[in-house]
mmCIF file of C-alpha atoms in Angstrom:
data_model
loop_
_atom_site.group_PDB
_atom_site.id
_atom_site.type_symbol
_atom_site.label_atom_id
_atom_site.label_comp_id
_atom_site.label_asym_id
_atom_site.label_seq_id
_atom_site.Cartn_x
_atom_site.Cartn_y
_atom_site.Cartn_z
ATOM 1 C CA MET A 16 24.412 -3.179 19.992
ATOM 2 C CA ALA A 17 21.524 -5.447 20.952
ATOM 3 C CA GLU A 18 19.057 -6.558 18.288
ATOM 4 C CA PHE A 19 15.459 -5.670 19.141
ATOM 5 C CA PHE A 20 14.090 -9.200 18.836
ATOM 6 C CA GLN A 21 16.935 -10.631 20.939
ATOM 7 C CA LEU A 22 15.858 -8.515 23.899
ATOM 8 C CA SER A 23 13.602 -9.944 26.588
ATOM 9 C CA THR A 24 9.908 -9.104 26.506
ATOM 10 C CA ALA A 25 10.389 -6.540 29.272
ATOM 11 C CA GLU A 26 13.373 -4.984 27.485
ATOM 12 C CA ARG A 27 11.456 -4.717 24.210
ATOM 13 C CA LEU A 28 8.600 -3.001 26.001
ATOM 14 C CA ASP A 29 11.043 -0.623 27.701
ATOM 15 C CA ALA A 30 12.585 0.185 24.326
ATOM 16 C CA LEU A 31 9.200 0.952 22.776
ATOM 17 C CA ASN A 32 8.178 3.163 25.688
ATOM 18 C CA ALA A 33 11.507 4.988 25.608
ATOM 19 C CA VAL A 34 11.125 5.751 21.908
ATOM 20 C CA ALA A 35 7.500 6.776 22.429
ATOM 21 C CA ASP A 36 8.533 9.230 25.141
ATOM 22 C CA ILE A 37 11.185 10.792 22.906
ATOM 23 C CA SER A 38 9.306 10.785 19.621
ATOM 24 C CA GLY A 39 5.714 11.267 20.722
ATOM 25 C CA LEU A 40 4.710 8.320 18.524
ATOM 26 C CA PRO A 41 2.283 5.759 20.003
ATOM 27 C CA PRO A 42 4.141 2.624 21.162
ATOM 28 C CA HIS A 43 1.655 0.240 19.500
ATOM 29 C CA LEU A 44 2.384 1.863 16.130
ATOM 30 C CA LEU A 45 6.136 1.755 16.711
ATOM 31 C CA GLU A 46 5.820 -1.955 17.465
ATOM 32 C CA LYS A 47 3.805 -2.720 14.343
ATOM 33 C CA ASP A 48 6.230 -0.730 12.213
ATOM 34 C CA ILE A 49 9.050 -2.967 13.444
ATOM 35 C CA TRP A 50 7.099 -6.027 12.319
ATOM 36 C CA VAL A 51 6.410 -4.408 8.945
ATOM 37 C CA VAL A 52 10.111 -3.804 8.303
ATOM 38 C CA TRP A 53 10.998 -7.296 9.565
ATOM 39 C CA SER A 54 8.478 -8.753 7.103
ATOM 40 C CA LEU A 55 9.923 -6.763 4.210
ATOM 41 C CA HIS A 56 13.401 -7.976 5.092
ATOM 42 C CA GLN A 57 12.261 -11.590 4.940
ATOM 43 C CA LEU A 58 10.580 -11.141 1.563
ATOM 44 C CA PHE A 59 13.396 -9.225 -0.105
ATOM 45 C CA THR A 60 16.168 -11.519 1.069
ATOM 46 C CA GLY A 61 14.199 -14.590 0.037
ATOM 47 C CA PRO A 62 14.193 -16.621 -3.183
ATOM 48 C CA TYR A 63 11.513 -14.508 -4.896
ATOM 49 C CA ALA A 64 13.008 -11.075 -4.222
ATOM 50 C CA ASP A 65 13.813 -10.464 -7.898
ATOM 51 C CA TYR A 66 10.130 -10.778 -8.825
ATOM 52 C CA LEU A 67 8.604 -8.644 -6.065
ATOM 53 C CA VAL A 68 7.840 -4.917 -5.916
ATOM 54 C CA PHE A 69 6.771 -3.104 -2.740
ATOM 55 C CA LYS A 70 4.034 -0.550 -3.442
ATOM 56 C CA GLY A 71 1.147 1.418 -1.931
ATOM 57 C CA GLY A 72 0.888 3.839 0.973
ATOM 58 C CA THR A 73 3.362 2.022 3.183
ATOM 59 C CA SER A 74 5.989 2.349 0.457
ATOM 60 C CA LEU A 75 5.382 6.106 0.366
ATOM 61 C CA SER A 76 5.975 6.288 4.105
ATOM 62 C CA LYS A 77 8.846 3.855 4.488
ATOM 63 C CA ALA A 78 10.714 4.201 1.183
ATOM 64 C CA TYR A 79 10.131 7.824 0.217
ATOM 65 C CA GLY A 80 9.327 9.558 3.504
ATOM 66 C CA VAL A 81 6.526 11.381 1.716
ATOM 67 C CA ILE A 82 3.652 10.752 4.080
ATOM 68 C CA ARG A 83 3.631 11.528 7.784
ATOM 69 C CA ARG A 84 1.149 8.905 8.882
ATOM 70 C CA PHE A 85 1.335 5.322 10.008
ATOM 71 C CA SER A 86 0.734 2.866 7.180
ATOM 72 C CA GLU A 87 0.250 -0.622 8.452
ATOM 73 C CA ASP A 88 -0.218 -3.058 5.569
ATOM 74 C CA VAL A 89 2.252 -4.179 2.929
ATOM 75 C CA ASP A 90 1.129 -4.206 -0.710
ATOM 76 C CA LEU A 91 3.252 -6.186 -3.114
ATOM 77 C CA THR A 92 3.295 -7.092 -6.779
ATOM 78 C CA TYR A 93 4.590 -10.470 -7.887
ATOM 79 C CA ASP A 94 5.646 -9.968 -11.499
ATOM 80 C CA ILE A 95 2.971 -11.301 -13.842
ATOM 81 C CA ARG A 96 5.758 -12.482 -16.150
ATOM 82 C CA ALA A 97 7.068 -14.754 -13.382
ATOM 83 C CA ILE A 98 3.772 -16.299 -12.362
ATOM 84 C CA ALA A 99 2.129 -16.440 -15.786
ATOM 85 C CA GLY A 100 4.870 -16.339 -18.377
ATOM 86 C CA ASP A 101 3.079 -18.995 -20.400
ATOM 87 C CA LEU A 102 0.055 -16.702 -20.693
ATOM 88 C CA VAL A 103 1.653 -13.308 -21.342
ATOM 89 C CA GLY A 104 4.526 -14.310 -23.614
ATOM 90 C CA ASP A 105 7.458 -11.920 -23.958
ATOM 91 C CA SER A 106 5.562 -8.604 -23.920
ATOM 92 C CA ASP A 107 7.112 -5.772 -21.886
ATOM 93 C CA ALA A 108 3.631 -4.489 -21.006
ATOM 94 C CA PRO A 109 1.630 -7.694 -20.670
ATOM 95 C CA LEU A 110 -2.076 -6.988 -21.084
ATOM 96 C CA PRO A 111 -4.839 -9.308 -22.320
ATOM 97 C CA ALA A 112 -6.123 -8.594 -25.817
ATOM 98 C CA THR A 113 -9.796 -8.937 -24.851
ATOM 99 C CA LYS A 114 -12.018 -8.953 -21.758
ATOM 100 C CA SER A 115 -12.685 -12.664 -22.173
ATOM 101 C CA GLN A 116 -8.936 -13.280 -22.202
ATOM 102 C CA GLU A 117 -8.606 -11.057 -19.123
ATOM 103 C CA LYS A 118 -11.123 -13.232 -17.272
ATOM 104 C CA ARG A 119 -9.165 -16.372 -18.160
ATOM 105 C CA TRP A 120 -5.861 -14.774 -17.143
ATOM 106 C CA SER A 121 -7.235 -13.373 -13.890
ATOM 107 C CA LYS A 122 -8.831 -16.666 -12.864
ATOM 108 C CA GLU A 123 -5.651 -18.605 -13.533
ATOM 109 C CA ILE A 124 -3.422 -16.011 -11.866
ATOM 110 C CA ARG A 125 -5.595 -15.922 -8.732
ATOM 111 C CA THR A 126 -5.332 -19.699 -8.434
ATOM 112 C CA ARG A 127 -1.575 -19.729 -8.978
ATOM 113 C CA LEU A 128 -1.011 -16.791 -6.645
ATOM 114 C CA SER A 129 -2.976 -18.344 -3.761
ATOM 115 C CA ASP A 130 -1.059 -21.593 -4.204
ATOM 116 C CA TRP A 131 2.265 -19.741 -4.312
ATOM 117 C CA VAL A 132 1.440 -17.721 -1.188
ATOM 118 C CA SER A 133 0.439 -20.806 0.830
ATOM 119 C CA THR A 134 3.199 -23.150 -0.369
ATOM 120 C CA GLU A 135 6.135 -20.748 -0.721
ATOM 121 C CA ILE A 136 5.703 -17.509 1.241
ATOM 122 C CA VAL A 137 3.983 -18.759 4.413
ATOM 123 C CA PRO A 138 6.560 -21.545 4.988
ATOM 124 C CA GLN A 139 9.362 -19.015 4.426
ATOM 125 C CA ILE A 140 7.891 -16.645 7.031
ATOM 126 C CA LYS A 141 7.169 -19.463 9.489
ATOM 127 C CA GLN A 142 10.733 -20.717 9.206
ATOM 128 C CA ALA A 143 12.129 -17.257 9.929
ATOM 129 C CA LEU A 144 9.818 -16.863 12.933
ATOM 130 C CA ASP A 145 10.803 -20.274 14.301
ATOM 131 C CA LEU A 146 14.531 -19.754 13.754
ATOM 132 C CA ASN A 147 14.443 -16.526 15.728
ATOM 133 C CA GLY A 148 11.949 -17.693 18.343
ATOM 134 C CA LEU A 149 9.641 -14.758 17.613
ATOM 135 C CA PRO A 150 6.175 -14.428 19.231
ATOM 136 C CA ALA A 151 4.140 -14.563 16.037
ATOM 137 C CA THR A 152 2.396 -16.933 13.639
ATOM 138 C CA ALA A 153 1.849 -16.778 9.888
ATOM 139 C CA ARG A 154 -1.201 -17.841 7.909
ATOM 140 C CA ALA A 155 -2.550 -17.480 4.390
ATOM 141 C CA GLU A 156 -5.950 -16.267 3.281
ATOM 142 C CA GLY A 157 -6.067 -16.436 -0.488
ATOM 143 C CA ASP A 158 -3.501 -13.976 -1.840
ATOM 144 C CA LYS A 159 -2.828 -12.492 1.605
ATOM 145 C CA VAL A 160 -0.414 -13.480 4.353
ATOM 146 C CA PHE A 161 -1.149 -12.450 7.934
ATOM 147 C CA ILE A 162 1.644 -12.322 10.493
ATOM 148 C CA ASP A 163 -0.164 -12.254 13.836
ATOM 149 C CA TYR A 164 2.165 -11.142 16.610
ATOM 150 C CA ALA A 165 1.689 -11.050 20.372
ATOM 151 C CA PRO A 166 1.506 -7.289 21.020
ATOM 152 C CA LEU A 167 3.441 -5.666 23.835
ATOM 153 C CA VAL A 168 1.053 -2.684 23.762
ATOM 154 C CA THR A 169 -2.340 -1.909 22.204
ATOM 155 C CA GLY A 170 -4.119 1.161 20.867
ATOM 156 C CA THR A 171 -7.804 1.821 20.280
ATOM 157 C CA GLY A 172 -8.278 -1.308 18.191
ATOM 158 C CA TYR A 173 -8.311 0.496 14.832
ATOM 159 C CA VAL A 174 -4.830 -0.918 14.167
ATOM 160 C CA SER A 175 -4.639 -4.671 14.709
ATOM 161 C CA PRO A 176 -1.564 -6.605 15.935
ATOM 162 C CA ALA A 177 -1.079 -8.281 12.567
ATOM 163 C CA VAL A 178 0.907 -7.422 9.469
ATOM 164 C CA MET A 179 -0.995 -8.098 6.276
ATOM 165 C CA LEU A 180 1.088 -8.877 3.207
ATOM 166 C CA GLU A 181 -1.252 -8.477 0.240
ATOM 167 C CA PHE A 182 0.027 -9.830 -3.053
ATOM 168 C CA GLY A 183 -1.119 -9.048 -6.559
ATOM 169 C CA ALA A 184 0.213 -10.532 -9.770
ATOM 170 C CA ARG A 185 -1.416 -8.787 -12.701
ATOM 171 C CA SER A 186 1.333 -6.284 -13.478
ATOM 172 C CA THR A 187 5.107 -5.966 -13.550
ATOM 173 C CA GLY A 188 5.204 -3.350 -10.774
ATOM 174 C CA GLU A 189 7.207 -1.008 -12.990
ATOM 175 C CA PRO A 190 8.613 1.580 -12.849
ATOM 176 C CA SER A 191 10.435 0.716 -9.625
ATOM 177 C CA GLU A 192 13.723 1.300 -7.827
ATOM 178 C CA SER A 193 15.669 -0.066 -4.846
ATOM 179 C CA ARG A 194 15.210 1.852 -1.576
ATOM 180 C CA VAL A 195 16.474 1.350 1.987
ATOM 181 C CA ILE A 196 13.785 0.879 4.652
ATOM 182 C CA ARG A 197 14.321 1.538 8.364
ATOM 183 C CA CYS A 198 12.113 1.332 11.435
ATOM 184 C CA ASP A 199 10.649 4.562 12.780
ATOM 185 C CA ALA A 200 12.148 3.738 16.177
ATOM 186 C CA ALA A 201 15.714 3.502 14.864
ATOM 187 C CA ALA A 202 16.265 7.265 14.761
ATOM 188 C CA PHE A 203 15.453 7.619 18.453
ATOM 189 C CA LEU A 204 17.283 4.705 20.108
ATOM 190 C CA GLU A 205 20.784 4.032 18.835
ATOM 191 C CA ALA A 206 21.528 1.457 21.522
ATOM 192 C CA VAL A 207 19.157 -1.025 19.872
ATOM 193 C CA GLU A 208 19.510 -2.501 16.390
ATOM 194 C CA PHE A 209 16.147 -2.558 14.631
ATOM 195 C CA PRO A 210 15.312 -4.482 11.435
ATOM 196 C CA THR A 211 16.116 -2.968 8.028
ATOM 197 C CA ALA A 212 15.160 -3.940 4.488
ATOM 198 C CA THR A 213 16.104 -3.013 0.917
ATOM 199 C CA PRO A 214 13.108 -3.793 -1.286
ATOM 200 C CA GLN A 215 12.426 -2.928 -4.889
ATOM 201 C CA VAL A 216 9.801 -0.170 -4.636
ATOM 202 C CA MET A 217 7.220 1.123 -7.090
ATOM 203 C CA ARG A 218 8.059 4.676 -8.118
ATOM 204 C CA ALA A 219 6.001 7.285 -6.291
ATOM 205 C CA GLU A 220 4.741 8.784 -9.554
ATOM 206 C CA ARG A 221 2.946 5.562 -10.435
ATOM 207 C CA THR A 222 1.581 5.287 -6.915
ATOM 208 C CA PHE A 223 0.046 8.743 -7.398
ATOM 209 C CA TRP A 224 -1.972 7.562 -10.395
ATOM 210 C CA GLU A 225 -2.889 4.279 -8.722
ATOM 211 C CA LYS A 226 -4.347 6.177 -5.768
ATOM 212 C CA ALA A 227 -5.901 8.969 -7.824
ATOM 213 C CA THR A 228 -7.805 6.522 -10.014
ATOM 214 C CA ALA A 229 -8.937 4.541 -6.933
ATOM 215 C CA ILE A 230 -10.305 7.778 -5.469
ATOM 216 C CA HIS A 231 -11.986 8.552 -8.792
ATOM 217 C CA VAL A 232 -13.815 5.213 -8.569
ATOM 218 C CA PHE A 233 -14.924 5.977 -5.000
ATOM 219 C CA CYS A 234 -16.345 9.297 -6.154
ATOM 220 C CA ALA A 235 -18.292 7.521 -8.911
ATOM 221 C CA GLN A 236 -19.588 4.733 -6.657
ATOM 222 C CA GLY A 237 -19.941 6.394 -3.260
ATOM 223 C CA ALA A 238 -18.221 3.465 -1.512
ATOM 224 C CA PHE A 239 -14.853 1.776 -1.292
ATOM 225 C CA ARG A 240 -14.752 -1.904 -2.170
ATOM 226 C CA GLY A 241 -11.800 -2.526 0.107
ATOM 227 C CA GLY A 242 -13.858 -1.818 3.239
ATOM 228 C CA ASP A 243 -12.911 0.815 5.782
ATOM 229 C CA ARG A 244 -9.585 2.610 6.255
ATOM 230 C CA PHE A 245 -9.736 4.312 2.878
ATOM 231 C CA ALA A 246 -9.334 7.978 3.874
ATOM 232 C CA ARG A 247 -5.582 7.433 3.770
ATOM 233 C CA HIS A 248 -5.620 7.695 -0.024
ATOM 234 C CA TRP A 249 -6.770 11.326 0.060
ATOM 235 C CA HIS A 250 -4.136 12.182 2.667
ATOM 236 C CA ASP A 251 -1.442 10.467 0.604
ATOM 237 C CA LEU A 252 -2.300 12.405 -2.546
ATOM 238 C CA THR A 253 -1.863 15.712 -0.748
ATOM 239 C CA ARG A 254 1.537 14.634 0.561
ATOM 240 C CA LEU A 255 2.630 13.408 -2.860
ATOM 241 C CA ASP A 256 1.636 16.829 -4.152
ATOM 242 C CA ALA A 257 3.593 18.637 -1.432
ATOM 243 C CA ALA A 258 6.693 16.578 -2.270
ATOM 244 C CA GLY A 259 6.474 17.312 -5.995
ATOM 245 C CA PHE A 260 5.599 13.774 -7.057
ATOM 246 C CA ALA A 261 2.042 14.696 -8.053
ATOM 247 C CA GLU A 262 3.271 17.358 -10.465
ATOM 248 C CA ALA A 263 5.767 14.933 -12.014
ATOM 249 C CA ALA A 264 3.119 12.214 -12.319
ATOM 250 C CA ILE A 265 0.538 14.550 -13.842
ATOM 251 C CA ALA A 266 3.069 15.712 -16.436
ATOM 252 C CA ASP A 267 3.883 12.108 -17.410
ATOM 253 C CA LYS A 268 1.122 11.318 -19.910
ATOM 254 C CA VAL A 269 2.679 7.984 -20.865
ATOM 255 C CA LEU A 270 2.595 6.785 -17.271
ATOM 256 C CA ALA A 271 -0.947 8.087 -16.738
ATOM 257 C CA HIS A 272 -2.250 6.223 -19.767
ATOM 258 C CA ALA A 273 -0.325 3.063 -18.832
ATOM 259 C CA VAL A 274 -2.162 3.016 -15.491
ATOM 260 C CA ALA A 275 -5.464 3.663 -17.298
ATOM 261 C CA ASP A 276 -4.750 0.841 -19.775
ATOM 262 C CA HIS A 277 -4.006 -1.573 -16.944
ATOM 263 C CA LYS A 278 -6.986 -0.643 -14.774
ATOM 264 C CA SER A 279 -9.383 -0.598 -17.725
ATOM 265 C CA MET A 280 -8.511 -4.199 -18.445
ATOM 266 C CA PHE A 281 -7.965 -5.704 -14.987
ATOM 267 C CA PHE A 282 -10.013 -3.444 -12.698
ATOM 268 C CA ALA A 283 -13.063 -2.395 -14.693
ATOM 269 C CA GLU A 284 -15.717 -0.730 -12.505
ATOM 270 C CA LYS A 285 -19.191 0.726 -12.966
ATOM 271 C CA ASN A 286 -20.710 3.827 -11.416
ATOM 272 C CA LEU A 287 -24.000 3.930 -9.518
ATOM 273 C CA HIS A 288 -25.921 4.035 -12.809
ATOM 274 C CA GLY A 289 -24.248 0.917 -14.167
ATOM 275 C CA VAL A 290 -22.046 2.798 -16.609
ATOM 276 C CA VAL A 291 -18.446 1.615 -17.002
ATOM 277 C CA ILE A 292 -16.012 4.082 -15.434
ATOM 278 C CA ASP A 293 -13.646 5.490 -18.055
ATOM 279 C CA TYR A 294 -10.120 5.503 -16.602
ATOM 280 C CA HIS A 295 -8.700 7.103 -19.744
ATOM 281 C CA ALA A 296 -11.085 10.015 -19.350
ATOM 282 C CA ALA A 297 -10.072 10.275 -15.698
ATOM 283 C CA VAL A 298 -6.372 10.694 -16.521
ATOM 284 C CA ALA A 299 -7.108 12.995 -19.461
ATOM 285 C CA GLY A 300 -8.995 15.865 -17.881
ATOM 286 C CA GLY A 301 -11.902 14.177 -16.108
ATOM 287 C CA LEU A 302 -10.364 13.247 -12.755
ATOM 288 C CA GLN A 303 -12.628 13.547 -9.699
ATOM 289 C CA LEU A 304 -10.975 13.515 -6.276
ATOM 290 C CA VAL A 305 -13.741 14.954 -4.082
ATOM 291 C CA PRO A 306 -17.089 13.124 -3.802
ATOM 292 C CA SER A 307 -20.157 15.089 -4.815
ATOM 293 C CA ASP A 308 -22.487 12.753 -2.910
ATOM 294 C CA ASP A 309 -23.212 13.752 0.710
ATOM 295 C CA ASP A 310 -23.315 10.130 1.944
ATOM 296 C CA ALA A 311 -19.932 9.404 0.393
ATOM 297 C CA LEU A 312 -18.488 12.534 1.979
ATOM 298 C CA ALA A 313 -19.889 11.484 5.361
ATOM 299 C CA LYS A 314 -18.297 8.014 5.064
ATOM 300 C CA LEU A 315 -14.990 9.590 4.172
ATOM 301 C CA ALA A 316 -15.174 12.040 7.084
ATOM 302 C CA VAL A 317 -15.892 9.244 9.579
ATOM 303 C CA ASP A 318 -12.991 7.114 8.360
ATOM 304 C CA TYR A 319 -10.664 10.117 8.446
ATOM 305 C CA GLN A 320 -11.637 10.803 12.069
ATOM 306 C CA HIS A 321 -10.898 7.177 12.983
ATOM 307 C CA MET A 322 -7.365 7.660 11.671
ATOM 308 C CA VAL A 323 -6.985 10.801 13.764
ATOM 309 C CA ASP A 324 -8.350 9.152 16.916
ATOM 310 C CA ASP A 325 -5.894 6.242 16.779
ATOM 311 C CA GLY A 326 -2.855 8.471 16.309
ATOM 312 C CA LEU A 327 -2.011 7.383 12.779
ATOM 313 C CA PHE A 328 -0.895 10.906 11.860
ATOM 314 C CA PHE A 329 2.572 11.712 13.124
ATOM 315 C CA ASP A 330 1.898 15.448 12.859
ATOM 316 C CA ASP A 331 -1.229 17.364 13.769
ATOM 317 C CA ALA A 332 -3.948 16.260 11.377
ATOM 318 C CA GLU A 333 -5.375 18.954 9.164
ATOM 319 C CA PRO A 334 -9.147 19.555 9.324
ATOM 320 C CA PHE A 335 -11.182 17.376 6.976
ATOM 321 C CA GLU A 336 -12.364 20.358 4.915
ATOM 322 C CA ALA A 337 -8.768 21.496 4.465
ATOM 323 C CA LEU A 338 -7.893 18.044 3.161
ATOM 324 C CA LEU A 339 -10.719 18.240 0.638
ATOM 325 C CA ASP A 340 -9.622 21.705 -0.463
ATOM 326 C CA ARG A 341 -6.120 20.422 -1.180
ATOM 327 C CA CYS A 342 -7.560 17.517 -3.177
ATOM 328 C CA ARG A 343 -9.700 19.929 -5.189
ATOM 329 C CA ALA A 344 -6.528 21.848 -6.049
ATOM 330 C CA ILE A 345 -4.783 18.646 -7.212
ATOM 331 C CA GLN A 346 -7.856 17.732 -9.246
ATOM 332 C CA ALA A 347 -7.833 21.136 -10.930
ATOM 333 C CA LYS A 348 -4.111 20.851 -11.655
ATOM 334 C CA ALA A 349 -4.467 17.383 -13.194
ATOM 335 C CA ASN A 350 -7.458 18.340 -15.299
ATOM 336 C CA ALA A 351 -5.784 21.527 -16.539
ATOM 337 C CA ILE A 352 -2.719 19.651 -17.762
ATOM 338 C CA HIS A 353 -4.761 16.826 -19.294
ATOM 339 C CA PRO A 354 -7.781 18.682 -20.723
ATOM 340 C CA GLN A 355 -10.607 16.541 -22.014
ATOM 341 C CA LYS A 356 -11.149 16.717 -25.763
#
């Protein structure tokens, strides 16, 4: 069986087109998915594998098979106890005692993380690329690593030919578990061996609360600080709900409050009126998943349509209003189980 990256350029393109014809998936997304899995393999066979946790939407797609959309970036947690053990001590749930301490921790962790990414992770990726003669380069931008590859095919431009590895280091990444990751193309072309990986993955129940609270902040602010490509969070919540993970997460009050504790300290946000957003209220009966502001709804609708236009949904995309209706139902379910006092 030939390995994908040992094939010639023409053979790799033929393989992508063959899988696209069988699966109906766009070849440029199949190609990027291969690079995503290759990147995960490098990270979780490297010297820091024991301290890393794969999380976010891509983990829901690749590790749990929950979402039926393309998720292009790789979110990772580098255990705060590994990078800042001198700051956090031996606590199992390392949180600063005060906001002033949080500022000192965050500043120091950002500096250490950027240094670690540029001096440890980028050289590791570059070495792997060079050893295998792969058509890509690696570079660091703060706490992010970009693997820019020479694409065999392109889409509309919404999805770039680069894998972004985004690292954070202000949590432990727990709860997590080991999961096997395979390329989307592997199920359709047995004659070719595609990359695989076995990362430690954040449990889907925690990912639910991470995404739900991020959406809650969007609803309070009318914008998403991370830029565009944010409609995916709403889609992911509905799929977590369909798979039963939302119900399990909502029932887990300890987990919900652990996420609120962490975000209240490290990711404090204010609404449009300058009032601090209360994460504990959000997970205890006050969760908002559908924006009430017309401008915010319009932004969300536009970003959702961009996802549809570039073929990021593997199945037929549901209408935007149907998506919102499903999120309203999840909101009602969460707020019924965690009624505000």
